[in-house]
PDB file of C-alpha atoms in Angstrom:
ATOM      1  CA  MET F   1     -13.406  32.619  34.692  1.00 82.00           C
ATOM      2  CA  ARG F   2     -13.794  28.858  34.345  1.00 82.00           C
ATOM      3  CA  ALA F   3     -12.464  26.402  36.905  1.00 85.00           C
ATOM      4  CA  VAL F   4     -12.663  22.699  37.679  1.00 86.00           C
ATOM      5  CA  PHE F   5     -12.735  21.639  41.320  1.00 88.00           C
ATOM      6  CA  GLU F   6     -13.299  18.559  43.457  1.00 89.00           C
ATOM      7  CA  ARG F   7     -13.610  20.112  46.914  1.00 92.00           C
ATOM      8  CA  ALA F   8     -15.644  22.967  48.377  1.00 93.00           C
ATOM      9  CA  LYS F   9     -16.704  24.292  51.762  1.00 94.00           C
ATOM     10  CA  VAL F  10     -18.887  26.965  53.303  1.00 95.00           C
ATOM     11  CA  ILE F  11     -17.522  29.696  55.562  1.00 95.00           C
ATOM     12  CA  LEU F  12     -19.970  31.716  57.664  1.00 94.00           C
ATOM     13  CA  ASP F  13     -19.250  35.358  58.447  1.00 94.00           C
ATOM     14  CA  GLY F  14     -22.126  36.751  60.479  1.00 94.00           C
ATOM     15  CA  GLU F  15     -25.166  36.467  58.242  1.00 93.00           C
ATOM     16  CA  ASP F  16     -23.108  35.976  55.086  1.00 93.00           C
ATOM     17  CA  ALA F  17     -22.190  32.556  53.749  1.00 94.00           C
ATOM     18  CA  PHE F  18     -19.218  32.145  51.412  1.00 92.00           C
ATOM     19  CA  LEU F  19     -18.914  29.163  49.110  1.00 92.00           C
ATOM     20  CA  CYS F  20     -15.208  28.374  48.881  1.00 92.00           C
ATOM     21  CA  LEU F  21     -13.995  26.266  45.966  1.00 92.00           C
ATOM     22  CA  CYS F  22     -10.628  24.536  45.981  1.00 93.00           C
ATOM     23  CA  ILE F  23      -8.970  25.862  42.796  1.00 92.00           C
ATOM     24  CA  PRO F  24      -5.358  26.801  41.966  1.00 91.00           C
ATOM     25  CA  TYR F  25      -4.175  29.746  44.087  1.00 91.00           C
ATOM     26  CA  ARG F  26      -2.952  31.726  41.052  1.00 91.00           C
ATOM     27  CA  ASP F  27      -6.403  31.559  39.403  1.00 90.00           C
ATOM     28  CA  ALA F  28      -8.232  32.585  42.574  1.00 90.00           C
ATOM     29  CA  LYS F  29      -5.812  35.469  43.269  1.00 91.00           C
ATOM     30  CA  LYS F  30      -6.071  36.721  39.677  1.00 91.00           C
ATOM     31  CA  PHE F  31      -9.873  36.662  39.728  1.00 90.00           C
ATOM     32  CA  VAL F  32     -10.183  38.458  43.075  1.00 92.00           C
ATOM     33  CA  GLY F  33      -7.492  40.968  42.104  1.00 93.00           C
ATOM     34  CA  GLU F  34      -9.269  41.856  38.851  1.00 92.00           C
ATOM     35  CA  MET F  35     -12.819  41.936  40.249  1.00 91.00           C
ATOM     36  CA  LYS F  36     -14.841  45.048  39.590  1.00 93.00           C
ATOM     37  CA  ARG F  37     -17.612  46.325  41.856  1.00 92.00           C
ATOM     38  CA  VAL F  38     -20.390  44.743  39.785  1.00 93.00           C
ATOM     39  CA  LYS F  39     -22.659  41.752  40.259  1.00 92.00           C
ATOM     40  CA  TYR F  40     -21.426  38.391  39.006  1.00 90.00           C
ATOM     41  CA  SER F  41     -23.341  35.206  38.283  1.00 90.00           C
ATOM     42  CA  VAL F  42     -22.096  31.659  38.699  1.00 88.00           C
ATOM     43  CA  GLU F  43     -23.323  28.304  37.454  1.00 85.00           C
ATOM     44  CA  ILE F  44     -21.954  25.108  38.958  1.00 86.00           C
ATOM     45  CA  LYS F  45     -22.455  21.844  37.106  1.00 81.00           C
ATOM     46  CA  GLN F  46     -20.826  18.457  37.029  1.00 78.00           C
ATOM     47  CA  TYR F  47     -17.575  18.391  35.051  1.00 77.00           C
ATOM     48  CA  ARG F  48     -17.520  16.279  31.899  1.00 69.00           C
ATOM     49  CA  LYS F  49     -14.569  15.761  29.603  1.00 66.00           C
ATOM     50  CA  LYS F  50     -15.051  17.534  26.317  1.00 63.00           C
ATOM     51  CA  ARG F  51     -15.142  15.588  23.108  1.00 59.00           C
ATOM     52  CA  SER F  52     -12.115  15.355  20.872  1.00 64.00           C
ATOM     53  CA  LEU F  53     -11.942  17.537  17.768  1.00 66.00           C
ATOM     54  CA  ASP F  54     -10.242  14.580  16.082  1.00 86.00           C
ATOM     55  CA  ALA F  55     -13.322  12.494  16.894  1.00 85.00           C
ATOM     56  CA  ASN F  56     -15.485  15.136  15.215  1.00 86.00           C
ATOM     57  CA  ALA F  57     -13.275  15.105  12.116  1.00 90.00           C
ATOM     58  CA  TYR F  58     -13.427  11.302  11.999  1.00 93.00           C
ATOM     59  CA  ALA F  59     -17.220  11.350  12.323  1.00 93.00           C
ATOM     60  CA  TRP F  60     -17.494  13.679   9.328  1.00 95.00           C
ATOM     61  CA  GLN F  61     -15.037  11.573   7.327  1.00 95.00           C
ATOM     62  CA  LEU F  62     -17.225   8.507   7.908  1.00 96.00           C
ATOM     63  CA  ILE F  63     -20.423  10.455   7.235  1.00 97.00           C
ATOM     64  CA  GLY F  64     -19.058  11.487   3.837  1.00 97.00           C
ATOM     65  CA  LYS F  65     -18.098   7.914   2.930  1.00 96.00           C
ATOM     66  CA  LEU F  66     -21.435   6.584   4.157  1.00 97.00           C
ATOM     67  CA  ALA F  67     -23.385   9.167   2.139  1.00 97.00           C
ATOM     68  CA  ALA F  68     -21.429   8.231  -0.993  1.00 96.00           C
ATOM     69  CA  ARG F  69     -22.054   4.504  -0.438  1.00 95.00           C
ATOM     70  CA  LEU F  70     -25.787   5.044   0.205  1.00 95.00           C
ATOM     71  CA  SER F  71     -26.212   7.173  -2.928  1.00 94.00           C
ATOM     72  CA  THR F  72     -27.245   4.689  -5.606  1.00 90.00           C
ATOM     73  CA  ASN F  73     -29.423   4.462  -8.714  1.00 88.00           C
ATOM     74  CA  GLY F  74     -29.562   8.217  -9.142  1.00 90.00           C
ATOM     75  CA  VAL F  75     -30.705   8.816  -5.560  1.00 94.00           C
ATOM     76  CA  VAL F  76     -28.299  11.159  -3.806  1.00 95.00           C
ATOM     77  CA  ILE F  77     -27.959  10.942  -0.026  1.00 96.00           C
ATOM     78  CA  THR F  78     -26.088  13.956   1.333  1.00 97.00           C
ATOM     79  CA  PRO F  79     -23.704  13.909   4.278  1.00 97.00           C
ATOM     80  CA  GLU F  80     -26.076  16.328   6.001  1.00 96.00           C
ATOM     81  CA  GLN F  81     -28.945  13.815   5.705  1.00 96.00           C
ATOM     82  CA  VAL F  82     -26.779  11.029   7.159  1.00 97.00           C
ATOM     83  CA  TYR F  83     -25.715  13.296  10.037  1.00 97.00           C
ATOM     84  CA  ARG F  84     -29.255  14.424  10.875  1.00 96.00           C
ATOM     85  CA  GLU F  85     -30.495  10.823  10.939  1.00 96.00           C
ATOM     86  CA  ALA F  86     -27.657   9.750  13.245  1.00 97.00           C
ATOM     87  CA  ILE F  87     -28.379  12.708  15.572  1.00 97.00           C
ATOM     88  CA  ARG F  88     -31.878  11.300  16.180  1.00 96.00           C
ATOM     89  CA  ASP F  89     -30.430   7.999  17.435  1.00 96.00           C
ATOM     90  CA  VAL F  90     -27.948   9.352  20.013  1.00 96.00           C
ATOM     91  CA  GLY F  91     -30.409   9.617  22.926  1.00 93.00           C
ATOM     92  CA  ASP F  92     -30.205  12.138  25.756  1.00 92.00           C
ATOM     93  CA  ASN F  93     -29.753  14.921  23.198  1.00 96.00           C
ATOM     94  CA  TYR F  94     -33.181  16.507  22.870  1.00 97.00           C
ATOM     95  CA  GLU F  95     -35.952  18.315  24.703  1.00 96.00           C
ATOM     96  CA  VAL F  96     -39.688  17.873  24.200  1.00 97.00           C
ATOM     97  CA  ILE F  97     -41.116  21.369  24.116  1.00 97.00           C
ATOM     98  CA  PRO F  98     -44.728  22.503  23.670  1.00 97.00           C
ATOM     99  CA  ILE F  99     -44.764  25.414  21.214  1.00 98.00           C
ATOM    100  CA  ARG F 100     -47.669  27.759  20.602  1.00 98.00           C
ATOM    101  CA  ASP F 101     -49.254  26.791  17.256  1.00 98.00           C
ATOM    102  CA  ASP F 102     -48.953  30.290  15.794  1.00 98.00           C
ATOM    103  CA  ALA F 103     -45.219  30.402  16.697  1.00 97.00           C
ATOM    104  CA  LEU F 104     -44.314  26.894  15.518  1.00 97.00           C
ATOM    105  CA  ASP F 105     -42.844  27.810  12.122  1.00 97.00           C
ATOM    106  CA  ARG F 106     -40.731  30.599  13.594  1.00 97.00           C
ATOM    107  CA  TRP F 107     -39.566  28.342  16.465  1.00 97.00           C
ATOM    108  CA  ARG F 108     -38.450  25.646  14.022  1.00 97.00           C
ATOM    109  CA  GLU F 109     -36.650  28.236  11.905  1.00 97.00           C
ATOM    110  CA  ILE F 110     -34.753  29.574  14.928  1.00 97.00           C
ATOM    111  CA  TRP F 111     -33.920  26.127  16.377  1.00 97.00           C
ATOM    112  CA  THR F 112     -32.697  24.618  13.108  1.00 96.00           C
ATOM    113  CA  GLY F 113     -30.751  27.804  12.348  1.00 96.00           C
ATOM    114  CA  LYS F 114     -28.278  26.937  15.113  1.00 96.00           C
ATOM    115  CA  GLY F 115     -26.554  24.306  12.964  1.00 95.00           C
ATOM    116  CA  LEU F 116     -26.942  21.167  10.856  1.00 94.00           C
ATOM    117  CA  GLY F 117     -27.652  18.847  13.774  1.00 94.00           C
ATOM    118  CA  TRP F 118     -30.202  21.102  15.446  1.00 97.00           C
ATOM    119  CA  VAL F 119     -33.251  19.186  14.281  1.00 96.00           C
ATOM    120  CA  CYS F 120     -36.803  20.057  15.305  1.00 97.00           C
ATOM    121  CA  GLU F 121     -39.643  17.662  14.601  1.00 96.00           C
ATOM    122  CA  VAL F 122     -43.337  17.835  15.395  1.00 97.00           C
ATOM    123  CA  ILE F 123     -44.549  15.045  17.675  1.00 96.00           C
ATOM    124  CA  GLY F 124     -48.218  16.020  17.741  1.00 97.00           C
ATOM    125  CA  LYS F 125     -50.791  18.128  19.506  1.00 97.00           C
ATOM    126  CA  SER F 126     -50.024  19.043  23.112  1.00 97.00           C
ATOM    127  CA  LYS F 127     -52.434  18.575  26.003  1.00 97.00           C
ATOM    128  CA  ILE F 128     -52.182  22.356  26.281  1.00 96.00           C
ATOM    129  CA  GLU F 129     -54.808  23.938  24.055  1.00 97.00           C
ATOM    130  CA  GLY F 130     -53.268  25.782  21.094  1.00 98.00           C
ATOM    131  CA  TYR F 131     -49.833  24.140  21.462  1.00 98.00           C
ATOM    132  CA  THR F 132     -47.905  21.500  19.514  1.00 98.00           C
ATOM    133  CA  ASN F 133     -45.276  19.228  21.086  1.00 98.00           C
ATOM    134  CA  THR F 134     -41.920  19.277  19.344  1.00 98.00           C
ATOM    135  CA  ARG F 135     -38.799  17.174  19.826  1.00 98.00           C
ATOM    136  CA  CYS F 136     -35.831  19.530  19.570  1.00 98.00           C
ATOM    137  CA  PHE F 137     -32.473  17.796  19.074  1.00 98.00           C
ATOM    138  CA  TYR F 138     -29.184  19.445  20.020  1.00 96.00           C
ATOM    139  CA  GLY F 139     -26.431  19.334  17.422  1.00 94.00           C
ATOM    140  CA  SER F 140     -23.122  17.598  18.114  1.00 92.00           C
ATOM    141  CA  SER F 141     -21.349  20.947  18.575  1.00 89.00           C
ATOM    142  CA  VAL F 142     -22.575  20.908  22.185  1.00 90.00           C
ATOM    143  CA  TYR F 143     -22.099  17.175  22.869  1.00 90.00           C
ATOM    144  CA  ASP F 144     -19.954  15.920  25.705  1.00 86.00           C
ATOM    145  CA  LYS F 145     -17.604  12.966  25.210  1.00 84.00           C
ATOM    146  CA  ALA F 146     -20.249  10.344  26.008  1.00 88.00           C
ATOM    147  CA  GLN F 147     -22.751  11.752  23.512  1.00 92.00           C
ATOM    148  CA  MET F 148     -20.088  12.141  20.811  1.00 91.00           C
ATOM    149  CA  SER F 149     -18.948   8.577  21.451  1.00 91.00           C
ATOM    150  CA  ARG F 150     -22.520   7.323  20.943  1.00 94.00           C
ATOM    151  CA  LEU F 151     -22.866   9.357  17.733  1.00 95.00           C
ATOM    152  CA  ILE F 152     -19.640   7.924  16.325  1.00 95.00           C
ATOM    153  CA  SER F 153     -20.650   4.396  17.349  1.00 94.00           C
ATOM    154  CA  ILE F 154     -23.933   4.812  15.453  1.00 96.00           C
ATOM    155  CA  ILE F 155     -22.085   6.040  12.355  1.00 97.00           C
ATOM    156  CA  VAL F 156     -19.477   3.256  12.613  1.00 96.00           C
ATOM    157  CA  GLU F 157     -22.192   0.588  12.828  1.00 96.00           C
ATOM    158  CA  GLU F 158     -23.960   2.023   9.776  1.00 96.00           C
ATOM    159  CA  CYS F 159     -20.644   2.053   7.891  1.00 96.00           C
ATOM    160  CA  LYS F 160     -19.920  -1.562   8.781  1.00 95.00           C
ATOM    161  CA  ALA F 161     -23.397  -2.575   7.608  1.00 96.00           C
ATOM    162  CA  VAL F 162     -22.691  -1.268   4.090  1.00 95.00           C
ATOM    163  CA  GLY F 163     -19.022  -2.208   3.870  1.00 95.00           C
ATOM    164  CA  VAL F 164     -17.361   1.147   4.594  1.00 95.00           C
ATOM    165  CA  GLU F 165     -14.007   0.598   6.313  1.00 93.00           C
ATOM    166  CA  THR F 166     -13.675   2.022   9.825  1.00 93.00           C
ATOM    167  CA  MET F 167     -11.007   2.177  12.514  1.00 91.00           C
ATOM    168  CA  THR F 168     -10.377  -0.891  14.610  1.00 89.00           C
ATOM    169  CA  PRO F 169     -12.098  -0.899  18.017  1.00 86.00           C
ATOM    170  CA  ALA F 170      -8.728  -0.157  19.688  1.00 87.00           C
ATOM    171  CA  GLU F 171      -8.019   2.786  17.368  1.00 88.00           C
ATOM    172  CA  LEU F 172     -11.514   4.121  17.923  1.00 86.00           C
ATOM    173  CA  ALA F 173     -11.215   3.826  21.714  1.00 84.00           C
ATOM    174  CA  SER F 174      -7.902   5.704  21.566  1.00 83.00           C
ATOM    175  CA  LEU F 175      -9.442   8.456  19.426  1.00 82.00           C
ATOM    176  CA  LEU F 176     -12.427   8.864  21.764  1.00 78.00           C
ATOM    177  CA  GLU F 177     -10.142   9.188  24.808  1.00 75.00           C
ATOM    178  CA  GLY F 178      -8.528  12.363  23.396  1.00 62.00           C
ATOM    179  CA  GLU F 179      -9.468  15.778  24.729  1.00 42.00           C
ATOM    180  CA  ARG F 180      -9.508  19.123  23.006  1.00 39.00           C
TER     181      ARG F 180
END
């Protein structure tokens, strides 16, 4: 079950404490009615609007045009290369992780196997003996609206710099406001 809420309270019953979330009655009743006698886990995090699938499609449209424009004099720049470079500029989309030296190649293989934007780069030796620090970027498939907006802004600016036509600022703002 997934739910979005703005209010919560705690109810004490002897030594038990119940966290009560203000969600639609129908959803709460359905969940409680279908509960099995097993353990459940819950994670509560701040709600963020999801990015628009149209925004994703537009990003890839621009990436393709940008790659074509940058490919000159027999040097081919692929859309994947353009995308991976833009991913690095988004900010707030990576973790710095020390990886054991003997596991580094396998770690990079696993991380980058998650998708095109899941980039893993070596920063240098860690302070921890036998470890290497890596910067592991998350791909746009897990971006929230703010991160996707920054990615598209980066791509739009690169397009403008080389003369690739983009949406007007108003059209772009409208596109980025959409939800999936």
